[in-house]
């Protein structure tokens, strides 16, 4: 009830002291701690009544409890970290597996060559450490100049 | 018989896919975090544009000759640092071991810096950015005290990232979030170096080119920010009187030296994978010039952003004062603007001096804001992040910035790891049956486990120690012995013949003079000056102590003796290998002399090795 709020010491800058009386008991002022607690609980309602905010309406000695910033249940950085880590581990596994496969292919080729040499059926001519058959299969070009020249040389 | 040209390994040694990959790897190794956060700072404190004079002189007389020397050495000998120096002369083998040791020590702590970059990167995906707001204290009545007294950016760096202890002797606990990021960083390094240059050669296309793209974007954006021109003018206004201070020349010499990543053995390793007939002279000049131009290019966006930050701080200071004055004098809103602030202040000071004095207004000076110069991690994680908050679309700028830093650091890590990896591959101790993937995995795992020490609360103090002692002095010593070794043990005449065989022309007078006299002399002077300055300065460090009375200023503390002993050990350990190995071989030879059944050491030459 408005009649129970008395204003005093009104200043220029819209600031004022106030006390709250309790009309149910003999006109005594409600103690400071209770008023403080009440204001704390209903800060929002008081602010919106004046169309003000915590920053523009200040109660001396009553610090407003600030609302914490909204925190998602899992911190965002963990999600990003998980994505990055998964990509990297996938890359590592892919490279290792590719390397192992390459090595298996190479060792299979060399064991095949060894078997052939043991049997003595095919002598594999090697040029610079590479079997001649693979040279033909690889994208090597047959140099027409040299191929033609072969006929001019006398056979030993 | 014509041989197909795609045989990748003529002598079993891997090769670069093309010349561009090799040049890009060298440039990526040289261009690192120092180009972004050390060179602009040096420019600023040493008289702006005037600093370019000693910088250019150091580049011509110290940087380019040493770079050419290392690239030619690796290309001719086709071995990593240990093998190369052993081949030149067994007495000089210690130089290779020292290089290898330094690469190991630097790899350990360099990746932890990348850990911090990665942590900031993955935290940049939030709105608002976590370093822009202070968290609340326990009873939610106000902001966290440590954060409130310093700034939100400082709090996020020192508390949320490092969780720093107030003293280097207090180790604190392992920070689990940093361990996760460290593991990720080492996994990325492993992924890229898993098969040596076969994989780094592909990765370098991204990590070496990306920073230039981001720098260009920041350049364009930075120049449009208010206050950018003040920052740039401040940076580049030459103040020639600073050149009288010998400290400036020393800083220029050391900056060029560390910026080109010489003496790590990484450059020797990179060029050893080249074909011998390659123009290493042109390569050296190219890499050195690109490195210096990148430093200059990077300082423009950095200083535009710093100018923007200083201007915004200045405006905030003015605005706060204006609000105080308006409140005090009950003036209408917008009566005092930034433009007429000084006029109003003068008027009010003459009419109501007591009231103005009672307000205790802070004096706002743009020069003071510009003078707050920082280098190193402070620039990236405190100053720049604060500037990014002020930009619209802060998340995108933060993400771009940290991607750029990560790429810069990662390409330098490739060189470091290659400097460790290549000599190990060539040692006969490592049997040929260990696949490359396993060896690089072992190296990365061991480095990760040792680097866990840097994730302790006192980790950043230890990184500063490693950076100042292991990553500075030994490099100067190694470089000095490199030049002396090639010029006077291997003899310049032989070296010139080798270079002529590789490039097709004899090294001209410039190279002869610099290799023989100027570079060794310059290195000796720089080394002596550096050591003198280090000894004169009492070894202290700045600690972040919330309980300090002058907090948020950092507390100056002195290293305890056991930490000093570690510092000296870090600086001396790589250097001591140079005389040790020479002594070892001398003793071996003296013993063999007694037997009189030894074969004389072969005279080595480049052409002989490659014919």
XYZ file of C-alpha atoms in Angstrom:
767
model
C 0.000 0.000 0.000
C 1.433 3.320 -1.118
C 0.642 5.089 2.151
C 3.113 2.814 3.918
C 6.130 4.039 1.902
C 7.482 7.417 3.084
C 10.083 9.334 1.047
C 12.770 11.537 2.567
C 16.007 13.201 1.473
C 14.908 13.441 -2.150
C 17.858 14.501 -4.336
C 18.349 15.758 -7.899
C 19.443 12.592 -9.470
C 16.307 10.578 -8.749
C 17.671 8.981 -5.626
C 15.893 8.585 -2.338
C 15.908 6.951 1.019
C 12.930 5.000 2.032
C 11.601 3.037 4.934
C 8.801 0.551 4.912
C 6.286 0.580 7.714
C 4.129 -2.240 8.795
C 0.615 -1.066 9.363
C -0.517 -4.325 10.879
C 1.712 -3.756 13.912
C 1.982 -0.271 15.499
C 3.467 1.958 12.768
C 6.981 0.613 13.160
C 9.499 0.350 10.437
C 10.332 -3.019 9.064
C 13.977 -3.852 9.945
C 16.636 -3.291 7.306
C 17.607 -6.945 6.930
C 14.072 -7.989 6.084
C 13.678 -5.209 3.544
C 17.015 -6.178 2.085
C 16.001 -9.826 1.773
C 12.671 -8.898 0.239
C 14.274 -6.622 -2.325
C 16.818 -9.307 -3.187
C 14.109 -11.852 -3.817
C 11.920 -9.564 -5.878
C 14.566 -7.508 -7.624
C 13.184 -8.389 -11.002
C 9.689 -7.194 -10.173
C 10.940 -3.926 -8.698
C 13.148 -3.314 -11.739
C 10.362 -3.952 -14.187
C 7.980 -1.780 -12.185
C 10.296 1.174 -12.835
C 11.162 -0.132 -16.332
C 14.799 -0.094 -15.212
C 17.529 -2.714 -14.955
C 20.128 -3.737 -12.421
C 22.519 -1.269 -14.002
C 20.182 1.735 -13.919
C 18.464 1.131 -10.569
C 20.881 0.674 -7.743
C 20.097 -0.186 -4.139
C 23.019 0.836 -1.987
C 24.395 -2.018 0.081
C 22.370 -4.553 -1.862
C 24.586 -6.063 -4.488
C 22.579 -7.745 -7.195
C 23.203 -11.395 -7.783
C 24.388 -11.694 -11.339
C 23.099 -14.408 -13.576
C 25.870 -16.660 -14.782
C 26.387 -16.937 -18.513
C 24.530 -19.858 -20.039
C 26.743 -22.928 -20.094
C 25.855 -25.828 -22.317
C 25.980 -29.285 -20.748
C 29.112 -30.302 -22.648
C 31.588 -27.470 -23.064
C 31.773 -26.480 -26.707
C 35.494 -26.870 -26.848
C 35.301 -30.567 -26.045
C 33.072 -31.105 -29.052
C 35.441 -29.310 -31.404
C 38.368 -31.137 -29.853
C 36.628 -34.471 -30.388
C 36.038 -33.691 -34.064
C 39.656 -32.659 -34.639
C 41.023 -35.702 -32.820
C 38.825 -38.133 -34.739
C 39.978 -36.692 -38.067
C 43.623 -36.969 -37.091
C 43.381 -40.517 -35.778
C 41.552 -41.545 -38.956
C 44.343 -40.007 -41.032
C 47.064 -41.771 -39.058
C 45.368 -45.162 -39.279
C 44.829 -44.706 -43.009
C 48.481 -43.868 -43.618
C 49.772 -46.733 -41.488
C 47.505 -49.263 -43.177
C 48.497 -47.942 -46.618
C 52.153 -48.274 -45.649
C 51.704 -51.850 -44.445
C 49.871 -52.811 -47.636
C 52.614 -51.266 -49.758
C 55.231 -53.189 -47.844
C 53.297 -56.479 -48.232
C 53.088 -55.907 -51.981
C 56.807 -55.240 -52.195
C 57.750 -58.309 -50.165
C 55.373 -60.465 -52.280
C 57.089 -59.221 -55.433
C 60.545 -59.932 -54.089
C 59.572 -63.439 -52.903
C 58.097 -64.153 -56.321
C 61.310 -63.048 -57.941
C 63.337 -65.200 -55.582
C 61.169 -68.236 -56.344
C 61.641 -67.729 -60.059
C 65.381 -67.377 -59.692
C 65.578 -70.525 -57.560
C 63.721 -72.534 -60.140
C 66.133 -71.199 -62.714
C 63.392 -71.112 -65.304
C 63.489 -67.467 -66.002
C 66.545 -65.381 -65.605
C 65.236 -62.015 -64.727
C 67.334 -59.375 -66.286
C 67.697 -56.466 -63.977
C 68.508 -52.920 -64.942
C 69.407 -50.550 -62.117
C 67.816 -52.842 -59.592
C 64.507 -53.033 -61.446
C 63.423 -56.164 -63.317
C 63.157 -55.565 -67.008
C 59.591 -56.858 -67.221
C 58.372 -54.180 -64.860
C 60.276 -51.644 -66.886
C 58.253 -52.593 -69.892
C 55.033 -52.524 -67.923
C 55.788 -49.154 -66.344
C 55.113 -46.038 -68.311
C 58.494 -46.068 -69.902
C 58.727 -44.875 -73.420
C 60.598 -46.871 -75.992
C 62.965 -44.367 -77.487
C 62.541 -44.717 -81.214
C 65.991 -43.307 -81.963
C 67.798 -45.971 -80.006
C 65.539 -48.763 -81.118
C 66.224 -47.920 -84.729
C 69.953 -47.621 -84.107
C 70.172 -51.143 -82.738
C 70.140 -52.580 -86.226
C 73.234 -50.651 -87.248
C 75.434 -52.186 -84.618
C 77.279 -55.295 -85.578
C 76.326 -58.222 -83.480
C 79.159 -59.637 -81.507
C 68.439 -48.716 -72.779
C 66.331 -45.782 -71.776
C 65.427 -45.686 -68.129
C 62.025 -44.405 -67.100
C 62.363 -41.164 -65.238
C 60.008 -42.013 -62.392
C 62.421 -44.163 -60.430
C 62.045 -42.357 -57.126
C 65.053 -43.771 -55.316
C 68.267 -44.014 -57.234
C 70.343 -44.691 -54.161
C 67.524 -45.580 -51.789
C 67.191 -42.000 -50.615
C 63.753 -40.347 -50.821
C 63.410 -37.282 -52.984
C 61.225 -34.212 -53.094
C 58.343 -34.541 -55.540
C 59.310 -31.257 -57.132
C 61.496 -28.228 -56.519
C 58.567 -26.150 -55.279
C 57.980 -28.555 -52.382
C 61.589 -28.192 -51.300
C 61.571 -24.401 -51.439
C 58.230 -24.299 -49.653
C 59.552 -26.573 -46.898
C 62.590 -24.368 -46.357
C 60.447 -21.239 -46.341
C 57.950 -22.866 -43.975
C 60.765 -23.856 -41.643
C 62.240 -20.371 -41.647
C 58.945 -18.497 -41.438
C 57.607 -19.217 -37.990
C 55.935 -17.635 -35.020
C 58.872 -15.267 -34.530
C 58.121 -13.501 -37.812
C 54.721 -12.505 -36.462
C 55.346 -11.817 -32.843
C 58.997 -10.887 -32.487
C 59.966 -8.878 -35.538
C 57.167 -6.247 -35.253
C 57.994 -5.817 -31.570
C 61.699 -5.293 -32.313
C 60.776 -2.805 -35.035
C 58.647 -0.907 -32.590
C 61.106 -0.647 -29.710
C 64.162 0.003 -31.844
C 63.051 3.086 -33.683
C 60.584 1.859 -36.266
C 61.824 2.037 -39.816
C 65.376 2.658 -38.626
C 65.597 -0.944 -37.398
C 65.487 -2.129 -40.970
C 69.035 -0.848 -41.514
C 70.833 -3.152 -39.049
C 68.382 -5.899 -39.996
C 69.273 -5.677 -43.659
C 73.006 -5.513 -42.933
C 72.768 -8.603 -40.735
C 70.793 -10.374 -43.451
C 73.404 -9.699 -46.116
C 76.506 -10.440 -44.055
C 75.289 -13.156 -41.725
C 71.998 -14.674 -42.769
C 72.412 -15.382 -46.472
C 76.009 -16.728 -46.320
C 75.184 -19.135 -43.492
C 72.012 -20.254 -45.220
C 73.858 -20.935 -48.464
C 76.512 -22.829 -46.531
C 74.005 -25.153 -44.886
C 71.989 -25.804 -48.030
C 75.118 -26.489 -50.096
C 76.464 -28.791 -47.399
C 73.340 -30.905 -47.226
C 72.960 -31.076 -50.977
C 76.561 -32.100 -51.570
C 76.849 -34.676 -48.828
C 73.291 -36.024 -49.054
C 73.170 -36.872 -45.377
C 71.558 -35.484 -42.256
C 73.489 -33.248 -39.889
C 75.350 -35.976 -37.966
C 76.334 -37.937 -41.067
C 77.268 -34.794 -42.980
C 79.673 -33.465 -40.391
C 81.155 -36.896 -39.796
C 81.862 -37.100 -43.511
C 83.566 -33.700 -43.664
C 85.847 -34.648 -40.852
C 85.391 -37.016 -37.911
C 86.711 -34.283 -35.636
C 83.812 -32.059 -36.669
C 81.209 -34.749 -36.022
C 80.369 -33.045 -32.745
C 78.736 -30.201 -34.655
C 76.195 -32.601 -36.092
C 75.479 -34.111 -32.700
C 75.068 -30.639 -31.206
C 72.590 -29.685 -33.961
C 70.641 -32.858 -33.347
C 70.541 -32.207 -29.613
C 69.274 -28.641 -30.123
C 66.574 -29.872 -32.525
C 65.398 -32.329 -29.867
C 65.258 -29.704 -27.118
C 63.457 -27.174 -29.304
C 60.941 -29.741 -30.613
C 59.987 -30.498 -27.023
C 58.897 -27.027 -26.078
C 57.864 -25.656 -29.461
C 54.966 -28.030 -29.734
C 53.705 -26.889 -26.340
C 53.353 -23.389 -27.743
C 51.279 -24.951 -30.516
C 49.250 -26.647 -27.780
C 48.284 -23.249 -26.446
C 47.358 -22.106 -29.952
C 45.202 -25.196 -30.404
C 43.480 -24.615 -27.050
C 42.571 -21.072 -28.066
C 41.490 -22.315 -31.472
C 39.014 -24.850 -30.117
C 37.721 -22.262 -27.655
C 37.019 -19.810 -30.464
C 33.859 -21.581 -31.515
C 31.767 -20.126 -28.690
C 29.576 -17.070 -28.388
C 30.640 -14.998 -26.493
C 34.356 -15.712 -26.670
C 35.457 -17.124 -23.313
C 38.212 -14.537 -22.908
C 35.826 -11.621 -23.293
C 33.779 -12.073 -20.099
C 34.835 -12.583 -16.541
C 33.288 -15.519 -14.709
C 31.330 -14.873 -11.528
C 32.645 -15.442 -8.057
C 31.270 -18.061 -5.658
C 28.276 -16.253 -4.249
C 27.450 -14.744 -7.610
C 27.501 -11.211 -6.311
C 30.241 -10.010 -8.546
C 32.955 -10.973 -10.922
C 35.800 -13.293 -10.018
C 38.309 -11.235 -8.087
C 41.439 -12.229 -9.986
C 39.652 -11.534 -13.245
C 38.208 -8.250 -12.071
C 41.531 -6.815 -10.969
C 43.371 -7.750 -14.133
C 41.378 -8.192 -17.331
C 39.237 -10.996 -18.682
C 41.856 -11.735 -21.346
C 44.637 -11.972 -18.773
C 42.467 -14.194 -16.577
C 41.678 -16.589 -19.400
C 45.348 -16.868 -20.352
C 46.915 -17.181 -16.902
C 44.168 -19.041 -15.077
C 41.973 -20.901 -17.534
C 44.734 -21.899 -19.967
C 47.973 -22.151 -18.033
C 46.601 -22.314 -14.477
C 49.912 -20.760 -13.639
C 51.587 -21.083 -10.247
C 53.075 -18.017 -8.574
C 56.587 -19.442 -8.619
C 58.723 -21.576 -10.866
C 59.538 -23.920 -7.992
C 55.870 -24.691 -7.388
C 55.090 -27.198 -10.050
C 51.381 -27.398 -9.531
C 49.438 -30.221 -11.131
C 49.129 -31.488 -14.681
C 46.400 -29.576 -16.502
C 44.268 -32.216 -18.170
C 42.940 -29.930 -20.901
C 46.477 -29.035 -21.910
C 47.432 -32.723 -21.951
C 44.571 -33.414 -24.386
C 45.655 -30.579 -26.641
C 49.304 -31.645 -26.405
C 48.362 -35.187 -27.442
C 46.414 -33.779 -30.381
C 49.318 -31.601 -31.469
C 51.772 -34.476 -31.341
C 49.269 -36.624 -33.227
C 49.107 -33.958 -35.944
C 52.905 -33.799 -36.088
C 53.044 -37.597 -36.316
C 50.423 -37.622 -39.051
C 52.410 -35.159 -41.130
C 55.905 -36.577 -40.553
C 54.957 -40.259 -40.522
C 57.041 -41.143 -43.563
C 59.514 -38.302 -43.527
C 59.456 -35.906 -46.421
C 57.021 -38.041 -48.389
C 54.272 -36.891 -46.071
C 55.591 -33.487 -44.969
C 56.030 -32.597 -48.606
C 52.273 -32.918 -49.105
C 51.364 -31.252 -45.813
C 53.628 -28.265 -46.458
C 51.440 -27.093 -49.336
C 48.746 -26.299 -46.795
C 50.775 -25.207 -43.798
C 53.153 -22.945 -45.710
C 50.594 -21.203 -47.945
C 47.724 -20.810 -45.469
C 49.486 -18.201 -43.277
C 50.002 -15.927 -46.272
C 46.307 -16.091 -47.139
C 45.258 -15.306 -43.586
C 47.838 -12.511 -43.285
C 46.434 -10.938 -46.445
C 42.877 -11.151 -45.087
C 44.012 -9.577 -41.823
C 45.930 -6.936 -43.759
C 42.870 -5.879 -45.712
C 40.621 -5.963 -42.645
C 43.198 -4.348 -40.391
C 43.700 -1.382 -42.683
C 39.971 -0.651 -42.570
C 39.876 -0.524 -38.771
C 39.837 2.875 -37.047
C 43.194 3.759 -35.617
C 45.127 1.528 -37.987
C 47.002 4.432 -39.476
C 48.132 5.579 -36.031
C 49.505 2.138 -35.338
C 51.333 1.946 -38.654
C 52.739 5.449 -38.347
C 53.958 4.588 -34.884
C 55.605 1.411 -36.162
C 57.341 2.770 -39.186
C 58.343 6.280 -38.150
C 62.099 6.000 -38.196
C 64.041 7.200 -35.220
C 67.633 7.063 -36.375
C 69.071 7.935 -32.971
C 68.370 4.419 -31.715
C 71.069 3.119 -34.046
C 73.686 4.444 -31.644
C 72.660 1.795 -29.124
C 74.649 -1.426 -29.696
C 71.723 -3.371 -28.288
C 69.821 -2.630 -31.517
C 72.534 -4.175 -33.687
C 72.736 -7.204 -31.439
C 68.980 -7.704 -31.613
C 69.027 -7.390 -35.401
C 71.789 -9.978 -35.717
C 70.169 -12.456 -33.373
C 66.739 -11.946 -34.930
C 68.011 -12.692 -38.436
C 69.877 -15.685 -37.155
C 67.045 -17.285 -35.205
C 64.463 -16.305 -37.786
C 66.206 -18.287 -40.541
C 66.305 -21.393 -38.319
C 70.018 -21.940 -38.889
C 72.096 -24.519 -37.003
C 69.148 -26.812 -36.344
C 70.276 -29.375 -38.878
C 66.811 -29.225 -40.412
C 67.976 -27.246 -43.434
C 70.816 -29.696 -44.021
C 68.294 -32.536 -43.835
C 65.928 -30.825 -46.290
C 68.604 -30.099 -48.867
C 70.043 -33.600 -48.541
C 66.952 -34.929 -50.269
C 67.673 -32.799 -53.333
C 69.376 -33.989 -56.439
C 72.998 -32.859 -56.293
C 72.823 -30.722 -59.408
C 70.603 -28.049 -57.947
C 71.218 -24.328 -57.723
C 71.541 -23.976 -53.965
C 72.836 -20.411 -54.257
C 69.599 -19.186 -55.772
C 67.619 -21.223 -53.233
C 69.441 -19.651 -50.295
C 68.912 -16.102 -51.516
C 65.243 -16.855 -52.285
C 64.500 -18.351 -48.877
C 66.260 -15.560 -46.988
C 64.521 -12.799 -48.915
C 61.093 -14.424 -48.650
C 61.606 -14.799 -44.896
C 62.468 -11.131 -44.423
C 59.689 -9.924 -46.701
C 57.235 -12.089 -44.745
C 58.382 -10.466 -41.498
C 57.721 -7.033 -42.956
C 54.433 -8.137 -44.473
C 53.270 -9.611 -41.173
C 54.107 -6.492 -39.200
C 51.571 -4.435 -41.172
C 48.392 -6.250 -40.033
C 49.850 -6.738 -36.555
C 50.381 -3.055 -36.127
C 47.125 -2.064 -37.744
C 45.353 -4.212 -35.171
C 47.515 -2.868 -32.331
C 46.794 0.682 -33.450
C 43.082 -0.165 -33.503
C 43.328 -1.600 -29.994
C 45.198 1.457 -28.695
C 42.671 3.793 -30.266
C 39.734 1.861 -28.800
C 41.376 1.904 -25.368
C 41.939 5.630 -25.693
C 38.314 6.204 -26.661
C 37.126 4.061 -23.729
C 39.266 6.109 -21.377
C 37.842 9.333 -22.801
C 34.272 8.007 -22.585
C 34.652 7.018 -18.955
C 35.978 10.468 -18.086
C 33.164 12.105 -20.040
C 30.514 10.126 -18.149
C 32.100 11.069 -14.835
C 32.110 14.751 -15.776
C 28.522 14.676 -17.051
C 27.369 12.968 -13.858
C 29.227 15.385 -11.635
C 28.148 18.591 -13.359
C 24.685 17.380 -14.353
C 25.316 18.308 -17.932
C 22.997 17.096 -20.672
C 23.980 13.931 -22.563
C 26.207 14.307 -25.603
C 27.301 17.787 -24.595
C 30.880 16.597 -24.265
C 32.124 14.559 -27.193
C 35.569 13.092 -27.773
C 36.417 15.915 -30.139
C 35.714 18.790 -27.746
C 36.840 16.897 -24.649
C 40.091 18.819 -24.258
C 38.335 22.174 -24.668
C 35.747 21.236 -22.033
C 38.435 20.003 -19.636
C 40.316 23.263 -19.939
C 37.149 25.276 -19.350
C 36.061 23.202 -16.355
C 39.545 23.208 -14.843
C 39.583 26.977 -14.841
C 36.022 27.385 -13.545
C 35.701 24.472 -11.072
C 39.213 23.170 -10.359
C 38.332 21.542 -7.044
C 35.464 19.530 -8.481
C 37.616 18.297 -11.372
C 40.407 17.318 -9.004
C 37.894 15.500 -6.832
C 36.804 13.365 -9.752
C 40.315 11.856 -10.056
C 40.117 11.584 -13.827
C 42.622 9.275 -15.495
C 44.764 11.084 -18.043
C 44.120 9.603 -21.475
C 47.070 9.647 -23.800
C 47.034 7.771 -27.105
C 50.825 7.560 -27.105
C 50.723 5.727 -23.787
C 48.363 3.128 -25.193
C 50.548 2.688 -28.275
C 53.634 2.335 -26.103
C 52.331 -0.816 -24.458
C 54.511 -3.047 -26.565
C 54.465 -6.777 -26.150
C 56.172 -9.592 -27.935
C 55.927 -13.309 -27.875
C 53.020 -15.158 -26.355
C 51.772 -11.955 -24.735
C 51.180 -10.453 -28.156
C 49.221 -13.387 -29.501
C 47.260 -14.523 -26.477
C 46.632 -11.313 -24.605
C 46.918 -8.249 -26.775
C 45.660 -9.671 -30.052
C 42.805 -11.619 -28.475
C 41.688 -8.448 -26.762
C 41.724 -6.635 -30.082
C 39.751 -9.447 -31.721
C 36.944 -9.108 -29.169
C 36.425 -5.552 -30.364
C 35.990 -6.576 -33.998
C 32.566 -7.519 -35.310
C 32.402 -11.218 -36.095
C 35.025 -11.939 -33.462
C 34.723 -15.736 -33.664
C 35.689 -15.847 -37.325
C 38.699 -13.586 -36.779
C 39.832 -15.610 -33.790
C 39.530 -18.882 -35.705
C 41.466 -17.479 -38.666
C 44.155 -16.001 -36.456
C 44.784 -19.212 -34.548
C 44.747 -21.339 -37.696
C 47.448 -19.047 -39.072
C 49.553 -19.320 -35.914
C 49.126 -23.084 -35.911
C 50.228 -23.417 -39.538
C 53.224 -21.150 -38.940
C 54.338 -23.212 -35.971
C 53.584 -26.562 -37.595
C 55.728 -25.900 -40.672
C 58.608 -24.961 -38.361
C 57.999 -28.168 -36.382
C 58.418 -30.152 -39.607
C 61.933 -28.774 -39.941
C 62.710 -29.507 -36.307
C 61.444 -33.082 -36.506
C 63.265 -33.633 -39.788
C 66.459 -32.474 -38.062
C 65.884 -35.212 -35.471
C 64.534 -37.882 -37.798
C 66.989 -37.834 -40.716
C 70.217 -38.327 -38.717
C 68.592 -41.176 -36.785
C 67.585 -42.890 -40.017
C 71.175 -42.835 -41.176
C 72.761 -44.161 -38.025
C 73.741 -47.763 -38.377
C 72.438 -48.323 -34.856
C 68.885 -48.097 -36.117
C 68.529 -51.344 -38.057
C 67.051 -51.061 -41.520
C 64.159 -53.288 -40.550
C 62.499 -50.655 -38.414
C 59.924 -49.061 -40.697
C 59.931 -45.291 -40.918
C 56.434 -45.092 -39.471
C 57.566 -46.815 -36.302
C 60.625 -44.625 -35.874
C 58.687 -41.395 -36.282
C 56.032 -42.766 -33.929
C 58.636 -43.525 -31.296
C 60.149 -40.048 -31.632
C 56.740 -38.365 -31.324
C 55.727 -40.540 -28.370
C 58.944 -39.890 -26.422
C 58.728 -36.158 -27.095
C 55.078 -36.124 -26.009
C 55.888 -37.870 -22.722
C 58.756 -35.508 -21.926
C 56.716 -32.464 -22.954
C 54.100 -33.374 -20.338
C 56.334 -31.441 -17.925
C 55.327 -28.275 -19.741
C 51.663 -28.857 -18.972
C 52.296 -28.430 -15.257
C 51.287 -25.232 -13.536
C 54.806 -23.869 -13.843
C 55.102 -25.048 -17.453
C 55.202 -21.636 -19.087
C 58.108 -20.545 -16.877
C 60.015 -23.631 -18.042
C 59.235 -22.889 -21.654
C 60.688 -19.408 -21.211
C 63.795 -20.995 -19.738
C 64.136 -23.445 -22.618
C 63.559 -20.695 -25.150
C 66.126 -18.345 -23.648
C 68.854 -20.876 -22.960
C 68.484 -23.925 -25.206
C 67.123 -22.132 -28.219
C 69.586 -19.265 -28.391
C 73.162 -19.683 -27.237
C 73.968 -23.169 -28.604
C 72.778 -22.099 -32.050
C 75.332 -19.293 -32.160
C 78.102 -21.652 -31.100
C 77.108 -24.290 -33.649
C 76.926 -21.752 -36.463
C 80.337 -20.375 -35.584
C 81.902 -23.818 -35.698
C 80.027 -24.599 -38.908
C 81.534 -21.640 -40.711
C 85.005 -22.225 -39.246
C 84.778 -25.918 -40.036
C 83.886 -25.402 -43.667
C 86.157 -22.408 -44.223
C 89.302 -23.604 -42.499
C 89.089 -27.383 -41.972
C 87.359 -28.417 -45.180
C 88.941 -25.413 -46.911
C 87.002 -22.885 -48.927
C 88.768 -23.811 -52.179
C 87.426 -27.360 -52.010
C 84.002 -26.118 -50.984
C 83.918 -23.627 -53.849
C 84.779 -26.423 -56.263
C 81.948 -28.529 -54.851
C 79.501 -25.663 -55.146
C 80.666 -25.039 -58.706
C 80.038 -28.691 -59.530
C 76.526 -28.408 -58.113
C 75.403 -25.030 -59.370
C 77.563 -24.682 -62.451
C 79.340 -21.506 -61.439
C 82.026 -20.654 -58.943
C 80.867 -18.752 -55.843
C 81.765 -15.130 -56.447
C 83.766 -12.718 -54.300
C 80.833 -11.921 -51.993
C 80.562 -15.530 -50.863
C 84.342 -15.944 -50.531
C 84.717 -12.911 -48.311
C 81.677 -13.583 -46.154
C 82.444 -17.274 -45.640
C 86.081 -16.690 -44.864
C 86.112 -13.557 -42.751
C 82.945 -11.563 -42.246
C 80.499 -14.217 -41.050
C 82.813 -15.900 -38.522
C 83.865 -12.498 -37.183
C 80.276 -11.299 -36.959
C 79.197 -14.507 -35.227
C 82.012 -14.206 -32.718
C 81.078 -10.603 -31.906
C 77.400 -11.487 -31.576
C 78.217 -14.465 -29.370
C 80.455 -12.456 -27.029
C 77.963 -9.581 -26.828
C 75.102 -11.989 -26.212
C 76.914 -13.810 -23.408
C 78.029 -10.545 -21.822
C 74.482 -9.194 -21.799
C 73.094 -12.422 -20.370
C 75.621 -12.461 -17.574
C 75.119 -8.789 -16.725
C 71.370 -9.123 -16.521
C 70.405 -10.816 -13.245
C 68.508 -13.893 -14.268
C 65.017 -13.047 -13.148
C 61.560 -13.797 -14.375
C 58.160 -12.193 -14.051
C 55.684 -14.303 -12.125
C 51.894 -14.007 -12.140
C 50.956 -13.857 -8.497
C 47.374 -12.873 -7.583
C 48.469 -12.302 -3.978
C 51.127 -9.774 -5.000
C 50.443 -6.310 -3.636
C 50.941 -4.645 -7.020
C 48.770 -7.176 -8.800
C 48.022 -7.135 -11.797
C 51.643 -6.125 -12.324
C 53.842 -9.184 -12.534
C 56.130 -9.954 -9.634
C 59.849 -9.946 -10.390
C 61.483 -13.028 -8.947
C 64.940 -14.520 -9.125
C 65.653 -18.047 -10.273
C 66.756 -20.359 -7.451
C 70.204 -21.922 -7.865
C 68.970 -25.326 -9.003
C 66.971 -23.728 -11.808
C 70.019 -21.682 -12.807
C 72.013 -24.897 -12.935
C 69.443 -26.345 -15.352
C 69.639 -23.184 -17.476
C 73.398 -23.471 -17.747
C 73.079 -27.189 -18.499
C 70.624 -26.501 -21.328
C 72.932 -23.923 -22.863
C 76.125 -25.922 -22.444
C 74.976 -29.485 -23.181
C 74.694 -29.193 -26.973
C 77.876 -27.094 -27.222
C 79.947 -29.522 -25.192
C 79.547 -32.224 -27.851
C 81.698 -30.272 -30.287
C 84.936 -30.574 -28.305
C 83.979 -33.964 -26.830
C 83.666 -35.716 -30.184
C 86.855 -34.064 -31.460
C 88.674 -35.253 -28.352
C 87.249 -38.749 -28.728
C 88.525 -39.041 -32.278
C 91.873 -37.563 -31.325
C 92.343 -40.233 -28.653
C 91.240 -42.919 -31.105
C 93.773 -41.695 -33.650
C 96.562 -41.518 -31.126
C 95.841 -45.122 -30.163
C 95.820 -46.120 -33.800
C 99.108 -44.273 -34.306
C 100.703 -46.673 -31.852
C 99.451 -49.620 -33.917
C 100.804 -48.051 -37.126
C 98.375 -50.132 -39.157
C 95.773 -47.539 -39.954
C 94.559 -46.413 -43.322
C 94.756 -42.673 -43.939
C 91.365 -40.991 -43.890
C 89.842 -40.691 -47.314
C 89.874 -37.288 -48.880
C 86.272 -36.481 -49.441
C 84.822 -34.517 -52.284
C 81.325 -33.803 -53.465
C 81.868 -35.154 -56.914
C 83.372 -38.346 -55.623
C 80.340 -39.020 -53.480
C 77.912 -38.524 -56.296
C 79.607 -39.950 -59.369
